[in-house]
Amino acid sequence: MRLLLVHPSCLMFSEIYLRLEPLGLELVAEVARRAGHDVRIVDLQVFKAADYFHELDTWRPHAVGFSLNYLANIPEVVDLAKVSRSLSRECFLFAGGHSASFTAKEILEHSEGALDCIVRGEAEEAILPLLEAVANDRAAITQLPGVISQHGDGLPPQLIHTLDDIHPARD
């Protein structure tokens, strides 16, 4: 499966002096790659939204995951998801990250159906079952640990047993 992971742009006025490595997405990318998925990351701290939409159009990912570690990025991600949904009806769109974990229902509401689900907790544990459900039975996402959708809440999130087994996909 082709998985595109997206880190939102810099927070207001910080692009001059602060860019943060998308470490969470790099870890999720490594887990998905180990399972045989084709993964790319678009870091909007470096690239522009047009670059993301170009990837969406030319590479045609099966799933797109947005990182939401800061509340200030929620409007940007919701807007990206809405445009993405209008351009690619079949693509599975989801978000995760610290801020998404505790504002999941509000984000889903504001996305107006553009986001298929929110992944709460450790996405490194959730990504493989989620991609499996996307490929085989999208209705099954409502039963997955850490996943919240418009159709219901899954089981509680699972924690990573050890971070020593995963190294970020920094390429």
PDB file of C-alpha atoms in Angstrom:
ATOM      1  CA  MET A   1       0.000   0.000   0.000  1.00  0.00           C
ATOM      2  CA  ARG A   2       1.180   3.549  -0.740  1.00  0.00           C
ATOM      3  CA  LEU A   3       1.133   5.645   2.443  1.00  0.00           C
ATOM      4  CA  LEU A   4       1.816   9.381   2.416  1.00  0.00           C
ATOM      5  CA  LEU A   5       2.549  10.972   5.791  1.00  0.00           C
ATOM      6  CA  VAL A   6       2.256  14.748   6.140  1.00  0.00           C
ATOM      7  CA  HIS A   7       3.829  17.035   8.717  1.00  0.00           C
ATOM      8  CA  PRO A   8       2.060  20.431   8.845  1.00  0.00           C
ATOM      9  CA  SER A   9       3.767  23.748   8.237  1.00  0.00           C
ATOM     10  CA  CYS A  10       5.621  25.806  10.825  1.00  0.00           C
ATOM     11  CA  LEU A  11       3.669  27.452  13.557  1.00  0.00           C
ATOM     12  CA  MET A  12       2.968  31.158  13.231  1.00  0.00           C
ATOM     13  CA  PHE A  13       6.140  33.247  12.880  1.00  0.00           C
ATOM     14  CA  SER A  14       8.446  30.301  13.655  1.00  0.00           C
ATOM     15  CA  GLU A  15       9.574  29.328  10.149  1.00  0.00           C
ATOM     16  CA  ILE A  16      12.561  31.650  10.423  1.00  0.00           C
ATOM     17  CA  TYR A  17      14.045  30.100  13.558  1.00  0.00           C
ATOM     18  CA  LEU A  18      12.300  26.831  14.415  1.00  0.00           C
ATOM     19  CA  ARG A  19      11.744  23.720  12.367  1.00  0.00           C
ATOM     20  CA  LEU A  20      11.090  20.464  14.147  1.00  0.00           C
ATOM     21  CA  GLU A  21      12.069  17.058  12.831  1.00  0.00           C
ATOM     22  CA  PRO A  22       8.908  15.039  12.092  1.00  0.00           C
ATOM     23  CA  LEU A  23      10.193  12.257  14.350  1.00  0.00           C
ATOM     24  CA  GLY A  24       6.780  10.724  15.034  1.00  0.00           C
ATOM     25  CA  LEU A  25       6.071  10.378  11.321  1.00  0.00           C
ATOM     26  CA  GLU A  26       9.557   8.973  10.726  1.00  0.00           C
ATOM     27  CA  LEU A  27       8.890   6.255  13.299  1.00  0.00           C
ATOM     28  CA  VAL A  28       5.483   5.425  11.810  1.00  0.00           C
ATOM     29  CA  ALA A  29       7.070   5.354   8.344  1.00  0.00           C
ATOM     30  CA  GLU A  30       9.679   2.836   9.512  1.00  0.00           C
ATOM     31  CA  VAL A  31       7.045   0.525  11.019  1.00  0.00           C
ATOM     32  CA  ALA A  32       4.993   0.633   7.810  1.00  0.00           C
ATOM     33  CA  ARG A  33       8.066   0.083   5.613  1.00  0.00           C
ATOM     34  CA  ARG A  34       9.128  -2.965   7.611  1.00  0.00           C
ATOM     35  CA  ALA A  35       5.705  -4.445   6.823  1.00  0.00           C
ATOM     36  CA  GLY A  36       6.227  -3.883   3.091  1.00  0.00           C
ATOM     37  CA  HIS A  37       4.319  -0.652   2.558  1.00  0.00           C
ATOM     38  CA  ASP A  38       5.637   2.071   0.246  1.00  0.00           C
ATOM     39  CA  VAL A  39       5.914   5.220   2.371  1.00  0.00           C
ATOM     40  CA  ARG A  40       6.735   8.853   1.684  1.00  0.00           C
ATOM     41  CA  ILE A  41       6.789  11.871   3.985  1.00  0.00           C
ATOM     42  CA  VAL A  42       5.986  15.433   2.953  1.00  0.00           C
ATOM     43  CA  ASP A  43       7.238  17.936   5.519  1.00  0.00           C
ATOM     44  CA  LEU A  44       5.334  21.183   5.026  1.00  0.00           C
ATOM     45  CA  GLN A  45       7.883  22.988   7.184  1.00  0.00           C
ATOM     46  CA  VAL A  46      10.152  22.667   4.147  1.00  0.00           C
ATOM     47  CA  PHE A  47       7.789  22.107   1.217  1.00  0.00           C
ATOM     48  CA  LYS A  48       4.602  23.910   0.239  1.00  0.00           C
ATOM     49  CA  ALA A  49       1.018  22.680   0.142  1.00  0.00           C
ATOM     50  CA  ALA A  50       1.317  22.604  -3.666  1.00  0.00           C
ATOM     51  CA  ASP A  51       4.063  19.976  -3.279  1.00  0.00           C
ATOM     52  CA  TYR A  52       1.752  17.875  -1.140  1.00  0.00           C
ATOM     53  CA  PHE A  53      -1.081  18.133  -3.679  1.00  0.00           C
ATOM     54  CA  HIS A  54       1.370  17.216  -6.449  1.00  0.00           C
ATOM     55  CA  GLU A  55       2.255  14.009  -4.536  1.00  0.00           C
ATOM     56  CA  LEU A  56      -1.426  13.290  -4.021  1.00  0.00           C
ATOM     57  CA  ASP A  57      -2.096  13.711  -7.741  1.00  0.00           C
ATOM     58  CA  THR A  58       0.938  11.939  -9.222  1.00  0.00           C
ATOM     59  CA  TRP A  59       1.806   9.242  -6.679  1.00  0.00           C
ATOM     60  CA  ARG A  60      -1.822   8.515  -5.769  1.00  0.00           C
ATOM     61  CA  PRO A  61      -1.415   7.185  -2.223  1.00  0.00           C
ATOM     62  CA  HIS A  62      -3.974   4.749  -0.868  1.00  0.00           C
ATOM     63  CA  ALA A  63      -3.805   6.463   2.538  1.00  0.00           C
ATOM     64  CA  VAL A  64      -2.673   9.843   3.849  1.00  0.00           C
ATOM     65  CA  GLY A  65      -1.836  10.428   7.498  1.00  0.00           C
ATOM     66  CA  PHE A  66      -1.520  13.928   8.947  1.00  0.00           C
ATOM     67  CA  SER A  67       0.500  14.676  12.070  1.00  0.00           C
ATOM     68  CA  LEU A  68      -1.117  16.927  14.660  1.00  0.00           C
ATOM     69  CA  ASN A  69       1.245  17.593  17.525  1.00  0.00           C
ATOM     70  CA  TYR A  70       0.150  21.196  18.024  1.00  0.00           C
ATOM     71  CA  LEU A  71      -3.348  22.587  18.401  1.00  0.00           C
ATOM     72  CA  ALA A  72      -2.392  25.530  16.185  1.00  0.00           C
ATOM     73  CA  ASN A  73      -2.002  23.163  13.204  1.00  0.00           C
ATOM     74  CA  ILE A  74      -5.521  21.724  13.417  1.00  0.00           C
ATOM     75  CA  PRO A  75      -7.140  24.273  11.056  1.00  0.00           C
ATOM     76  CA  GLU A  76      -4.416  23.699   8.442  1.00  0.00           C
ATOM     77  CA  VAL A  77      -4.789  19.915   8.586  1.00  0.00           C
ATOM     78  CA  VAL A  78      -8.586  20.100   8.450  1.00  0.00           C
ATOM     79  CA  ASP A  79      -8.334  22.362   5.387  1.00  0.00           C
ATOM     80  CA  LEU A  80      -5.794  20.037   3.722  1.00  0.00           C
ATOM     81  CA  ALA A  81      -8.053  17.064   4.414  1.00  0.00           C
ATOM     82  CA  LYS A  82     -11.103  18.792   2.917  1.00  0.00           C
ATOM     83  CA  VAL A  83      -9.266  19.663  -0.300  1.00  0.00           C
ATOM     84  CA  SER A  84      -7.690  16.194  -0.414  1.00  0.00           C
ATOM     85  CA  ARG A  85     -11.100  14.562  -0.080  1.00  0.00           C
ATOM     86  CA  SER A  86     -12.451  16.634  -2.962  1.00  0.00           C
ATOM     87  CA  LEU A  87      -9.492  15.595  -5.136  1.00  0.00           C
ATOM     88  CA  SER A  88      -9.360  11.937  -4.155  1.00  0.00           C
ATOM     89  CA  ARG A  89     -12.612  10.366  -2.949  1.00  0.00           C
ATOM     90  CA  GLU A  90     -11.102   6.879  -2.566  1.00  0.00           C
ATOM     91  CA  CYS A  91      -8.003   7.862  -0.553  1.00  0.00           C
ATOM     92  CA  PHE A  92      -8.193   7.040   3.157  1.00  0.00           C
ATOM     93  CA  LEU A  93      -7.445  10.173   5.206  1.00  0.00           C
ATOM     94  CA  PHE A  94      -6.522  10.108   8.869  1.00  0.00           C
ATOM     95  CA  ALA A  95      -4.749  12.201  11.493  1.00  0.00           C
ATOM     96  CA  GLY A  96      -2.864  11.435  14.659  1.00  0.00           C
ATOM     97  CA  GLY A  97      -0.457  12.990  17.094  1.00  0.00           C
ATOM     98  CA  HIS A  98      -0.561  14.515  20.553  1.00  0.00           C
ATOM     99  CA  SER A  99      -3.186  17.180  19.872  1.00  0.00           C
ATOM    100  CA  ALA A 100      -5.317  14.844  17.778  1.00  0.00           C
ATOM    101  CA  SER A 101      -5.365  12.315  20.611  1.00  0.00           C
ATOM    102  CA  PHE A 102      -7.289  14.548  22.989  1.00  0.00           C
ATOM    103  CA  THR A 103      -9.383  16.523  20.469  1.00  0.00           C
ATOM    104  CA  ALA A 104     -10.329  13.654  18.140  1.00  0.00           C
ATOM    105  CA  LYS A 105     -14.092  14.122  18.100  1.00  0.00           C
ATOM    106  CA  GLU A 106     -13.841  17.875  17.565  1.00  0.00           C
ATOM    107  CA  ILE A 107     -11.384  17.406  14.685  1.00  0.00           C
ATOM    108  CA  LEU A 108     -13.669  14.848  13.043  1.00  0.00           C
ATOM    109  CA  GLU A 109     -16.601  17.219  13.433  1.00  0.00           C
ATOM    110  CA  HIS A 110     -14.724  20.148  11.887  1.00  0.00           C
ATOM    111  CA  SER A 111     -13.436  17.992   9.027  1.00  0.00           C
ATOM    112  CA  GLU A 112     -17.046  17.448   7.932  1.00  0.00           C
ATOM    113  CA  GLY A 113     -16.385  13.897   6.769  1.00  0.00           C
ATOM    114  CA  ALA A 114     -13.055  14.627   5.069  1.00  0.00           C
ATOM    115  CA  LEU A 115     -11.063  12.667   7.657  1.00  0.00           C
ATOM    116  CA  ASP A 116     -11.924   8.986   7.923  1.00  0.00           C
ATOM    117  CA  CYS A 117     -10.530   8.620  11.423  1.00  0.00           C
ATOM    118  CA  ILE A 118      -8.225   9.888  14.145  1.00  0.00           C
ATOM    119  CA  VAL A 119      -5.530   7.673  15.622  1.00  0.00           C
ATOM    120  CA  ARG A 120      -5.068   8.287  19.348  1.00  0.00           C
ATOM    121  CA  GLY A 121      -1.988   7.255  21.271  1.00  0.00           C
ATOM    122  CA  GLU A 122       0.988   5.533  19.700  1.00  0.00           C
ATOM    123  CA  ALA A 123       0.550   5.379  15.932  1.00  0.00           C
ATOM    124  CA  GLU A 124       3.513   2.995  15.714  1.00  0.00           C
ATOM    125  CA  GLU A 125       1.217   0.371  17.253  1.00  0.00           C
ATOM    126  CA  ALA A 126      -1.900   1.373  15.333  1.00  0.00           C
ATOM    127  CA  ILE A 127      -0.593   1.862  11.786  1.00  0.00           C
ATOM    128  CA  LEU A 128      -0.382  -1.770  10.630  1.00  0.00           C
ATOM    129  CA  PRO A 129      -3.869  -2.830  11.785  1.00  0.00           C
ATOM    130  CA  LEU A 130      -5.217   0.421  10.346  1.00  0.00           C
ATOM    131  CA  LEU A 131      -3.629  -0.148   6.925  1.00  0.00           C
ATOM    132  CA  GLU A 132      -4.852  -3.746   6.966  1.00  0.00           C
ATOM    133  CA  ALA A 133      -8.415  -2.543   7.609  1.00  0.00           C
ATOM    134  CA  VAL A 134      -8.106   0.116   4.901  1.00  0.00           C
ATOM    135  CA  ALA A 135      -7.026  -2.530   2.401  1.00  0.00           C
ATOM    136  CA  ASN A 136      -9.550  -5.217   3.338  1.00  0.00           C
ATOM    137  CA  ASP A 137     -12.486  -3.969   5.411  1.00  0.00           C
ATOM    138  CA  ARG A 138     -12.786  -0.247   6.130  1.00  0.00           C
ATOM    139  CA  ALA A 139     -15.748  -0.852   8.428  1.00  0.00           C
ATOM    140  CA  ALA A 140     -13.359  -2.725  10.764  1.00  0.00           C
ATOM    141  CA  ILE A 141     -11.572   0.496  11.736  1.00  0.00           C
ATOM    142  CA  THR A 142     -14.239   1.128  14.370  1.00  0.00           C
ATOM    143  CA  GLN A 143     -12.927  -1.894  16.294  1.00  0.00           C
ATOM    144  CA  LEU A 144      -9.221  -0.997  16.192  1.00  0.00           C
ATOM    145  CA  PRO A 145      -7.306   0.103  19.304  1.00  0.00           C
ATOM    146  CA  GLY A 146      -6.801   3.850  19.401  1.00  0.00           C
ATOM    147  CA  VAL A 147      -9.007   4.647  16.412  1.00  0.00           C
ATOM    148  CA  ILE A 148     -11.953   7.046  16.541  1.00  0.00           C
ATOM    149  CA  SER A 149     -14.196   7.615  13.535  1.00  0.00           C
ATOM    150  CA  GLN A 150     -17.577   9.168  12.795  1.00  0.00           C
ATOM    151  CA  HIS A 151     -18.966   5.630  13.182  1.00  0.00           C
ATOM    152  CA  GLY A 152     -17.610   4.916  16.643  1.00  0.00           C
ATOM    153  CA  ASP A 153     -14.668   4.612  18.971  1.00  0.00           C
ATOM    154  CA  GLY A 154     -12.314   1.668  18.839  1.00  0.00           C
ATOM    155  CA  LEU A 155     -10.640   0.007  21.782  1.00  0.00           C
ATOM    156  CA  PRO A 156      -8.261   1.983  24.035  1.00  0.00           C
ATOM    157  CA  PRO A 157      -4.885   2.796  22.425  1.00  0.00           C
ATOM    158  CA  GLN A 158      -1.996   0.383  22.873  1.00  0.00           C
ATOM    159  CA  LEU A 159       1.370   1.566  24.121  1.00  0.00           C
ATOM    160  CA  ILE A 160       4.695   0.820  22.470  1.00  0.00           C
ATOM    161  CA  HIS A 161       6.562  -1.843  24.405  1.00  0.00           C
ATOM    162  CA  THR A 162       9.994  -0.403  23.633  1.00  0.00           C
ATOM    163  CA  LEU A 163      11.252   2.393  21.420  1.00  0.00           C
ATOM    164  CA  ASP A 164      14.596   0.622  21.076  1.00  0.00           C
ATOM    165  CA  ASP A 165      13.195  -1.625  18.334  1.00  0.00           C
ATOM    166  CA  ILE A 166      12.229   1.210  15.983  1.00  0.00           C
ATOM    167  CA  HIS A 167      14.600   3.662  14.335  1.00  0.00           C
ATOM    168  CA  PRO A 168      13.261   6.671  12.419  1.00  0.00           C
ATOM    169  CA  ALA A 169      13.112   6.554   8.618  1.00  0.00           C
ATOM    170  CA  ARG A 170      15.139   9.725   8.212  1.00  0.00           C
ATOM    171  CA  ASP A 171      15.520   9.404   4.467  1.00  0.00           C
TER     172      ASP A 171
END
